[in-house]
Amino acid sequence: ISSLLGVLSLTSCEKLLDEKPEYTVNSITAFESETSANMALQGCYAYLTEYNLYGQNFQELLVGPSGLAFGQNNNIGYAEFVSLNISETNTTVSLSWSGLYKVISECNYLIAGVEKSNLSDAFKGQAIGEARFLRALCYFNLANLFGGVPLRIDPTTSTTVDLPKSTREQVYAQAEQDWKYAAENLNAAKTSGRASKY
């Protein structure tokens, strides 16, 4: 038994540990077919509907300080909006900020993945056009709310994680460039809930 254990301990398990999962989606397999790339694109749209953004929080961020409404709970964040004295640690602000950048990040990864893929040029133009439309919408909102913000148009890496702030004008210019690309590349056909040429 000890001899058998000794022989087994000398053999390599490297091949046994190499895995090639067939049923997972990652940054490579997501863009191998139009179906999976479309699912990734729908994920970009889905982040807009979450609580941090249009699901609830973003409206509170806009309505609270407008003077047209007031918070009816004891949340200190809403009280800051009513008083127009909003601190930098306000959770409503930070949730909207992180929600907008989440959509931007997902759009950047989708754009990069679709550009490198072997998908048809027609599909690439449509998918990238929709992602750039969404990214422009987020940057337009960020520029309106915060002025100059970090401008991310590529997937984030360890070397680009700390980008400096761009000016409000640069952010608006990027949004305009993305929207022009979308207008030139999106189909005219309307799909419910999706960006079109119009």
Coordinates of N, CA and C in Angstrom, one line a residue:
I1 N 0.8 -1.2 0.0 CA 0.0 0.0 0.0 C 0.9 1.2 0.0
S2 N 1.9 1.2 0.8 CA 2.8 2.4 0.8 C 3.5 2.6 -0.5
S3 N 3.9 1.5 -1.2 CA 4.5 1.7 -2.5 C 3.5 2.3 -3.5
L4 N 2.2 1.8 -3.5 CA 1.2 2.3 -4.4 C 1.0 3.8 -4.1
L5 N 0.9 4.2 -2.8 CA 0.7 5.6 -2.5 C 1.9 6.4 -2.9
G6 N 3.1 5.9 -2.8 CA 4.3 6.6 -3.3 C 4.3 6.8 -4.8
V7 N 3.9 5.8 -5.6 CA 3.8 5.9 -7.0 C 2.8 7.0 -7.4
L8 N 1.6 6.9 -6.7 CA 0.5 7.9 -7.0 C 0.9 9.3 -6.7
S9 N 1.7 9.5 -5.7 CA 2.1 10.8 -5.3 C 3.1 11.4 -6.3
L10 N 3.8 10.6 -7.1 CA 4.8 11.1 -8.0 C 4.2 11.4 -9.4
T11 N 2.9 10.9 -9.6 CA 2.3 11.2 -10.9 C 1.7 12.5 -10.9
S12 N 1.6 13.1 -12.1 CA 1.1 14.5 -12.2 C -0.4 14.5 -12.4
C13 N -1.1 15.4 -11.7 CA -2.5 15.5 -11.8 C -2.9 16.7 -12.7
E14 N -1.9 17.3 -13.3 CA -2.1 18.5 -14.1 C -3.2 18.3 -15.2
K15 N -3.2 17.2 -15.9 CA -4.2 17.0 -16.9 C -5.5 16.8 -16.3
L16 N -5.6 16.2 -15.2 CA -6.9 16.0 -14.5 C -7.5 17.3 -14.0
L17 N -6.6 18.3 -13.7 CA -7.1 19.5 -13.2 C -7.4 20.6 -14.3
D18 N -7.0 20.3 -15.5 CA -7.3 21.2 -16.6 C -8.8 21.1 -17.0
E19 N -9.5 22.2 -16.9 CA -10.9 22.2 -17.2 C -11.2 23.1 -18.4
K20 N -12.1 22.6 -19.2 CA -12.6 23.4 -20.3 C -14.1 23.3 -20.3
P21 N -14.7 24.1 -19.4 CA -16.2 24.0 -19.2 C -16.9 24.3 -20.5
E22 N -17.9 23.5 -20.8 CA -18.6 23.6 -22.0 C -19.9 24.4 -21.9
Y23 N -20.3 24.6 -20.6 CA -21.6 25.2 -20.4 C -21.6 26.5 -19.7
T24 N -20.4 27.2 -19.7 CA -20.3 28.5 -19.0 C -20.1 29.6 -20.1
V25 N -20.5 30.8 -19.7 CA -20.4 32.0 -20.6 C -19.3 32.8 -20.0
N26 N -18.3 33.2 -20.8 CA -17.2 34.1 -20.3 C -17.0 35.1 -21.4
S27 N -15.9 35.9 -21.2 CA -15.7 37.0 -22.1 C -15.3 36.5 -23.5
I28 N -15.0 35.2 -23.7 CA -14.7 34.7 -25.0 C -16.0 34.1 -25.6
T29 N -16.6 33.2 -24.9 CA -17.8 32.4 -25.4 C -19.0 33.3 -25.6
A30 N -19.0 34.5 -24.8 CA -20.2 35.3 -25.0 C -20.4 35.9 -26.3
F31 N -19.3 36.0 -27.1 CA -19.3 36.6 -28.4 C -19.1 35.7 -29.5
E32 N -19.3 34.4 -29.3 CA -19.2 33.4 -30.4 C -20.4 33.3 -31.2
S33 N -21.5 33.7 -30.7 CA -22.8 33.6 -31.5 C -23.6 34.8 -31.3
E34 N -24.5 35.1 -32.2 CA -25.3 36.3 -32.1 C -26.3 36.1 -30.9
T35 N -26.7 34.9 -30.6 CA -27.6 34.7 -29.5 C -27.0 35.0 -28.2
S36 N -25.7 34.6 -27.9 CA -25.1 34.8 -26.7 C -24.6 36.3 -26.6
A37 N -24.2 36.9 -27.7 CA -23.9 38.3 -27.7 C -25.1 39.2 -27.4
N38 N -26.2 38.8 -28.0 CA -27.5 39.5 -27.7 C -27.9 39.4 -26.2
M39 N -27.6 38.3 -25.6 CA -27.9 38.1 -24.2 C -27.0 39.1 -23.4
A40 N -25.7 39.2 -23.8 CA -24.8 40.2 -23.1 C -25.3 41.6 -23.3
L41 N -25.8 41.9 -24.5 CA -26.4 43.3 -24.8 C -27.6 43.5 -23.9
Q42 N -28.5 42.5 -23.8 CA -29.7 42.7 -22.9 C -29.3 42.9 -21.5
G43 N -28.1 42.4 -21.1 CA -27.6 42.6 -19.7 C -27.3 44.1 -19.5
C44 N -26.8 44.7 -20.6 CA -26.5 46.2 -20.5 C -27.7 47.0 -20.3
Y45 N -28.8 46.6 -21.0 CA -30.1 47.3 -20.8 C -30.6 47.0 -19.4
A46 N -30.5 45.7 -18.9 CA -31.0 45.3 -17.7 C -30.5 46.1 -16.5
Y47 N -29.2 46.5 -16.5 CA -28.6 47.3 -15.4 C -29.3 48.6 -15.3
L48 N -29.8 49.2 -16.4 CA -30.6 50.4 -16.3 C -31.8 50.3 -15.5
T49 N -32.4 49.1 -15.4 CA -33.7 49.0 -14.7 C -33.5 48.6 -13.3
E50 N -32.3 48.4 -12.8 CA -32.1 48.1 -11.4 C -32.4 49.2 -10.5
Y51 N -32.4 48.9 -9.2 CA -32.7 49.9 -8.2 C -31.8 51.1 -8.2
N52 N -30.5 50.9 -8.5 CA -29.6 52.0 -8.5 C -29.9 53.1 -9.5
L53 N -30.6 52.7 -10.6 CA -30.9 53.7 -11.7 C -32.4 53.9 -11.9
Y54 N -32.9 53.5 -13.0 CA -34.3 53.8 -13.3 C -35.3 53.0 -12.6
G55 N -34.8 51.9 -11.9 CA -35.7 51.1 -11.0 C -36.3 51.9 -9.9
Q56 N -35.5 52.9 -9.4 CA -36.1 53.8 -8.3 C -35.1 54.9 -8.0
N57 N -33.9 54.6 -7.7 CA -32.9 55.5 -7.0 C -32.6 56.8 -7.9
F58 N -32.5 56.6 -9.2 CA -32.2 57.7 -10.0 C -33.2 58.8 -10.0
Q59 N -34.5 58.4 -10.0 CA -35.6 59.3 -10.0 C -35.6 60.1 -8.6
E60 N -35.2 59.4 -7.6 CA -35.1 60.1 -6.3 C -34.0 61.1 -6.3
L61 N -32.9 60.8 -6.9 CA -31.8 61.7 -7.0 C -32.2 63.0 -7.8
L62 N -33.1 62.8 -8.8 CA -33.5 64.0 -9.6 C -34.6 64.8 -8.9
V63 N -35.6 64.1 -8.4 CA -36.8 64.7 -7.8 C -36.6 65.3 -6.5
G64 N -35.8 64.6 -5.6 CA -35.6 65.1 -4.3 C -35.1 66.5 -4.2
P65 N -34.1 67.0 -4.9 CA -33.7 68.3 -4.7 C -34.4 69.3 -5.7
S66 N -35.4 68.8 -6.4 CA -36.1 69.7 -7.4 C -37.0 70.7 -6.7
G67 N -37.4 70.4 -5.5 CA -38.4 71.3 -4.8 C -39.8 70.9 -5.2
L68 N -40.0 69.8 -6.0 CA -41.3 69.4 -6.4 C -41.8 68.2 -5.6
A69 N -40.9 67.7 -4.7 CA -41.3 66.5 -3.9 C -40.5 66.5 -2.6
F70 N -40.8 65.7 -1.7 CA -40.0 65.5 -0.5 C -40.1 64.1 -0.1
G71 N -39.0 63.6 0.6 CA -39.0 62.3 1.1 C -39.9 62.1 2.4
Q72 N -40.6 61.0 2.4 CA -41.5 60.8 3.5 C -41.0 59.7 4.5
N73 N -39.8 59.7 4.7 CA -39.2 58.7 5.6 C -38.1 59.4 6.4
N74 N -37.5 58.6 7.3 CA -36.5 59.2 8.2 C -35.1 59.1 7.6
N75 N -35.0 58.7 6.4 CA -33.7 58.6 5.8 C -33.0 59.9 5.7
I76 N -31.8 60.0 6.3 CA -31.0 61.2 6.3 C -30.7 61.7 4.9
G77 N -30.5 60.7 4.0 CA -30.1 61.1 2.6 C -31.2 61.9 2.0
Y78 N -32.5 61.6 2.2 CA -33.6 62.4 1.6 C -33.7 63.8 2.2
A79 N -33.4 63.8 3.5 CA -33.4 65.1 4.2 C -32.3 66.0 3.6
E80 N -31.2 65.5 3.2 CA -30.2 66.3 2.6 C -30.7 66.9 1.3
F81 N -31.4 66.1 0.5 CA -32.0 66.6 -0.7 C -32.9 67.8 -0.5
V82 N -33.8 67.6 0.4 CA -34.8 68.7 0.7 C -34.1 70.0 1.1
S83 N -33.0 69.9 1.9 CA -32.2 71.0 2.4 C -31.2 71.5 1.3
L84 N -31.1 70.8 0.2 CA -30.1 71.1 -0.8 C -28.7 71.2 -0.2
N85 N -28.4 70.4 0.8 CA -27.1 70.3 1.4 C -26.7 68.8 1.3
I86 N -26.3 68.4 0.2 CA -26.0 67.0 -0.1 C -24.5 66.7 0.2
S87 N -24.3 65.7 1.1 CA -22.9 65.4 1.4 C -22.3 64.4 0.4
E88 N -21.0 64.3 0.3 CA -20.4 63.4 -0.6 C -20.6 61.9 -0.2
T89 N -21.1 61.6 1.0 CA -21.3 60.3 1.4 C -22.8 59.9 1.2
N90 N -23.6 60.7 0.6 CA -25.0 60.4 0.4 C -25.2 59.1 -0.4
T91 N -25.9 58.2 0.1 CA -26.1 56.9 -0.6 C -26.9 56.9 -1.9
T92 N -27.8 57.8 -1.9 CA -28.6 58.0 -3.2 C -27.7 58.4 -4.3
V93 N -26.8 59.3 -4.0 CA -25.8 59.8 -5.0 C -24.9 58.7 -5.4
S94 N -24.3 58.0 -4.4 CA -23.3 57.0 -4.7 C -23.9 55.8 -5.4
L95 N -25.2 55.5 -5.1 CA -25.8 54.4 -5.8 C -26.0 54.7 -7.3
S96 N -26.5 55.9 -7.6 CA -26.7 56.3 -9.0 C -25.3 56.4 -9.7
W97 N -24.3 56.9 -9.1 CA -23.0 57.0 -9.7 C -22.5 55.6 -10.0
S98 N -22.6 54.7 -9.1 CA -22.1 53.3 -9.4 C -22.9 52.6 -10.4
G99 N -24.3 52.9 -10.4 CA -25.1 52.3 -11.4 C -24.8 52.7 -12.8
L100 N -24.6 54.0 -13.0 CA -24.3 54.5 -14.3 C -22.9 54.0 -14.8
Y101 N -21.9 53.9 -13.9 CA -20.6 53.3 -14.3 C -20.7 51.8 -14.5
K102 N -21.6 51.1 -13.9 CA -21.8 49.7 -14.1 C -22.3 49.5 -15.6
V103 N -23.3 50.3 -16.0 CA -23.7 50.2 -17.4 C -22.6 50.5 -18.4
I104 N -21.9 51.6 -18.1 CA -20.7 52.0 -18.9 C -19.7 50.9 -19.0
S105 N -19.4 50.3 -17.9 CA -18.4 49.2 -17.9 C -18.9 48.0 -18.7
E106 N -20.1 47.6 -18.6 CA -20.7 46.5 -19.3 C -20.7 46.8 -20.8
C107 N -21.1 48.0 -21.2 CA -21.1 48.4 -22.6 C -19.7 48.4 -23.2
N108 N -18.7 48.9 -22.4 CA -17.3 48.8 -22.9 C -16.8 47.4 -23.1
Y109 N -17.1 46.5 -22.2 CA -16.7 45.1 -22.5 C -17.5 44.5 -23.6
L110 N -18.7 44.8 -23.8 CA -19.5 44.3 -24.9 C -18.9 44.9 -26.3
I111 N -18.7 46.2 -26.3 CA -18.1 46.8 -27.5 C -16.8 46.1 -27.9
A112 N -15.9 45.9 -26.9 CA -14.6 45.3 -27.2 C -14.8 43.8 -27.6
G113 N -15.7 43.1 -27.0 CA -15.9 41.7 -27.3 C -16.5 41.5 -28.7
V114 N -17.4 42.3 -29.0 CA -18.1 42.2 -30.4 C -17.1 42.7 -31.5
E115 N -16.3 43.7 -31.2 CA -15.3 44.1 -32.2 C -14.4 43.0 -32.6
K116 N -13.9 42.2 -31.6 CA -13.0 41.2 -31.8 C -13.6 39.9 -32.3
S117 N -14.9 39.8 -32.3 CA -15.6 38.6 -32.7 C -15.6 38.3 -34.2
N118 N -16.1 37.1 -34.5 CA -16.2 36.8 -35.9 C -17.7 36.9 -36.4
L119 N -18.5 37.7 -35.6 CA -19.9 37.9 -36.0 C -20.0 38.7 -37.2
S120 N -21.2 38.7 -37.8 CA -21.4 39.5 -39.1 C -21.2 41.0 -38.8
D121 N -20.8 41.7 -39.9 CA -20.6 43.1 -39.8 C -22.0 43.8 -39.4
A122 N -23.1 43.3 -40.0 CA -24.4 43.9 -39.7 C -24.7 43.8 -38.2
F123 N -24.5 42.6 -37.7 CA -24.7 42.4 -36.2 C -23.8 43.3 -35.4
K124 N -22.6 43.3 -35.8 CA -21.6 44.2 -35.0 C -22.1 45.6 -35.0
G125 N -22.4 46.2 -36.1 CA -22.9 47.6 -36.2 C -24.1 47.8 -35.3
Q126 N -25.0 46.9 -35.3 CA -26.2 47.0 -34.5 C -25.9 46.9 -33.0
A127 N -25.2 45.9 -32.6 CA -24.9 45.7 -31.2 C -24.0 46.8 -30.6
I128 N -23.0 47.1 -31.4 CA -22.1 48.2 -30.9 C -22.9 49.5 -30.9
G129 N -23.7 49.8 -31.9 CA -24.5 51.0 -31.9 C -25.4 51.1 -30.6
E130 N -26.1 50.0 -30.3 CA -26.9 50.0 -29.1 C -26.1 50.2 -27.8
A131 N -24.9 49.6 -27.7 CA -24.1 49.7 -26.5 C -23.6 51.2 -26.5
R132 N -23.2 51.7 -27.6 CA -22.7 53.1 -27.6 C -23.9 54.1 -27.3
F133 N -25.1 53.8 -27.7 CA -26.2 54.6 -27.3 C -26.4 54.6 -25.8
L134 N -26.3 53.4 -25.2 CA -26.5 53.3 -23.7 C -25.4 54.0 -23.0
R135 N -24.1 53.8 -23.5 CA -23.0 54.5 -22.8 C -23.2 56.0 -22.9
A136 N -23.6 56.5 -24.1 CA -23.8 58.0 -24.2 C -24.9 58.5 -23.3
L137 N -26.0 57.7 -23.1 CA -27.0 58.1 -22.2 C -26.5 58.2 -20.8
C138 N -25.6 57.3 -20.4 CA -25.1 57.3 -19.0 C -24.1 58.5 -18.9
Y139 N -23.3 58.7 -19.9 CA -22.4 59.9 -19.8 C -23.1 61.2 -19.8
F140 N -24.2 61.3 -20.5 CA -25.0 62.5 -20.6 C -25.6 62.8 -19.2
N141 N -26.1 61.7 -18.5 CA -26.6 61.8 -17.2 C -25.5 62.2 -16.2
L142 N -24.4 61.6 -16.3 CA -23.3 61.9 -15.4 C -22.8 63.4 -15.6
A143 N -22.7 63.8 -16.8 CA -22.3 65.2 -17.0 C -23.3 66.2 -16.5
N144 N -24.6 65.9 -16.7 CA -25.6 66.8 -16.2 C -25.6 66.9 -14.7
L145 N -25.3 65.7 -14.0 CA -25.4 65.7 -12.6 C -24.1 66.2 -11.9
F146 N -22.9 65.8 -12.5 CA -21.7 66.0 -11.8 C -20.7 66.9 -12.5
G147 N -21.0 67.2 -13.7 CA -20.0 68.0 -14.5 C -19.0 67.1 -15.1
G148 N -17.7 67.3 -14.8 CA -16.6 66.5 -15.3 C -16.5 65.2 -14.5
V149 N -16.3 64.1 -15.2 CA -16.2 62.8 -14.6 C -15.1 62.0 -15.3
P150 N -14.6 60.9 -14.7 CA -13.7 60.0 -15.5 C -14.4 59.5 -16.7
L151 N -13.7 59.5 -17.8 CA -14.3 59.1 -19.1 C -13.7 57.8 -19.5
R152 N -14.4 56.7 -19.3 CA -14.0 55.4 -19.7 C -14.7 54.9 -21.0
I153 N -13.8 54.7 -22.0 CA -14.4 54.2 -23.3 C -13.8 52.8 -23.7
D154 N -13.0 52.3 -22.8 CA -12.4 51.0 -23.0 C -12.6 50.2 -21.7
P155 N -12.5 48.8 -21.8 CA -12.7 48.0 -20.6 C -11.6 48.4 -19.6
T156 N -12.0 48.4 -18.3 CA -11.1 48.8 -17.3 C -10.1 47.7 -17.0
T157 N -8.8 48.1 -16.8 CA -7.8 47.2 -16.5 C -7.1 47.7 -15.2
S158 N -6.1 47.0 -14.7 CA -5.4 47.4 -13.5 C -4.7 48.7 -13.7
T159 N -4.3 49.0 -15.0 CA -3.5 50.2 -15.2 C -4.4 51.4 -15.5
T160 N -5.7 51.1 -15.8 CA -6.6 52.2 -16.2 C -7.7 52.4 -15.1
V161 N -7.6 51.8 -14.0 CA -8.6 51.9 -13.0 C -8.7 53.3 -12.4
D162 N -7.7 54.0 -12.3 CA -7.7 55.3 -11.7 C -7.5 56.4 -12.8
L163 N -8.5 56.6 -13.6 CA -8.5 57.7 -14.6 C -8.7 59.0 -14.0
P164 N -8.1 60.1 -14.5 CA -8.4 61.4 -14.1 C -9.8 61.9 -14.6
K165 N -10.3 62.9 -14.0 CA -11.6 63.4 -14.3 C -11.4 64.2 -15.7
S166 N -12.4 64.0 -16.6 CA -12.4 64.8 -17.8 C -13.4 66.0 -17.5
T167 N -13.3 66.9 -18.4 CA -14.2 68.1 -18.3 C -15.6 67.7 -18.7
R168 N -16.6 68.5 -18.3 CA -18.0 68.3 -18.7 C -18.1 68.4 -20.2
E169 N -17.4 69.3 -20.9 CA -17.4 69.4 -22.3 C -16.9 68.1 -23.0
Q170 N -15.8 67.5 -22.5 CA -15.3 66.3 -23.0 C -16.2 65.2 -22.9
V171 N -16.9 65.1 -21.8 CA -17.9 64.1 -21.5 C -19.1 64.2 -22.5
Y172 N -19.6 65.5 -22.7 CA -20.7 65.7 -23.6 C -20.2 65.3 -25.1
A173 N -19.0 65.7 -25.4 CA -18.4 65.4 -26.7 C -18.4 63.9 -27.0
Q174 N -18.0 63.1 -26.0 CA -18.0 61.6 -26.1 C -19.4 61.1 -26.3
A175 N -20.4 61.6 -25.5 CA -21.8 61.2 -25.6 C -22.3 61.5 -27.1
E176 N -22.0 62.7 -27.6 CA -22.4 63.1 -28.9 C -21.8 62.2 -30.0
Q177 N -20.5 61.8 -29.8 CA -19.8 60.9 -30.7 C -20.5 59.5 -30.7
D178 N -20.8 59.0 -29.5 CA -21.5 57.7 -29.4 C -22.8 57.8 -30.0
W179 N -23.6 58.8 -29.8 CA -24.9 58.9 -30.4 C -24.9 59.1 -31.9
K180 N -23.9 59.7 -32.4 CA -23.8 59.8 -33.9 C -23.5 58.5 -34.5
Y181 N -22.6 57.7 -33.8 CA -22.3 56.3 -34.2 C -23.5 55.5 -34.2
A182 N -24.3 55.6 -33.2 CA -25.6 54.9 -33.0 C -26.5 55.2 -34.2
A183 N -26.7 56.5 -34.4 CA -27.6 57.0 -35.5 C -27.2 56.4 -36.8
E184 N -25.9 56.3 -37.1 CA -25.4 55.8 -38.4 C -25.5 54.3 -38.5
N185 N -25.5 53.6 -37.4 CA -25.4 52.1 -37.5 C -26.6 51.3 -37.0
L186 N -27.5 51.9 -36.3 CA -28.7 51.2 -35.8 C -29.7 51.0 -36.9
N187 N -30.5 49.9 -36.8 CA -31.5 49.7 -37.7 C -32.7 50.7 -37.5
A188 N -33.5 50.9 -38.5 CA -34.6 51.8 -38.4 C -35.8 51.0 -37.8
A189 N -35.8 49.7 -37.8 CA -36.8 48.9 -37.3 C -36.9 49.1 -35.8
K190 N -38.1 49.2 -35.2 CA -38.3 49.4 -33.8 C -38.4 48.1 -33.1
T191 N -37.6 47.9 -32.1 CA -37.7 46.7 -31.2 C -38.1 47.2 -29.8
S192 N -39.1 46.8 -29.3 CA -39.6 47.3 -28.0 C -38.5 47.3 -26.9
G193 N -38.2 48.4 -26.3 CA -37.2 48.5 -25.3 C -35.8 48.6 -25.7
R194 N -35.6 48.7 -27.0 CA -34.2 48.7 -27.6 C -34.0 50.0 -28.4
A195 N -32.8 50.4 -28.4 CA -32.5 51.6 -29.2 C -32.6 51.3 -30.7
S196 N -33.1 52.3 -31.5 CA -33.2 52.2 -32.9 C -32.6 53.5 -33.5
K197 N -32.5 53.5 -34.8 CA -31.9 54.7 -35.5 C -32.7 56.0 -35.0
Y198 N -33.9 55.9 -34.8 CA -34.7 57.1 -34.5 C -34.7 57.4 -33.0

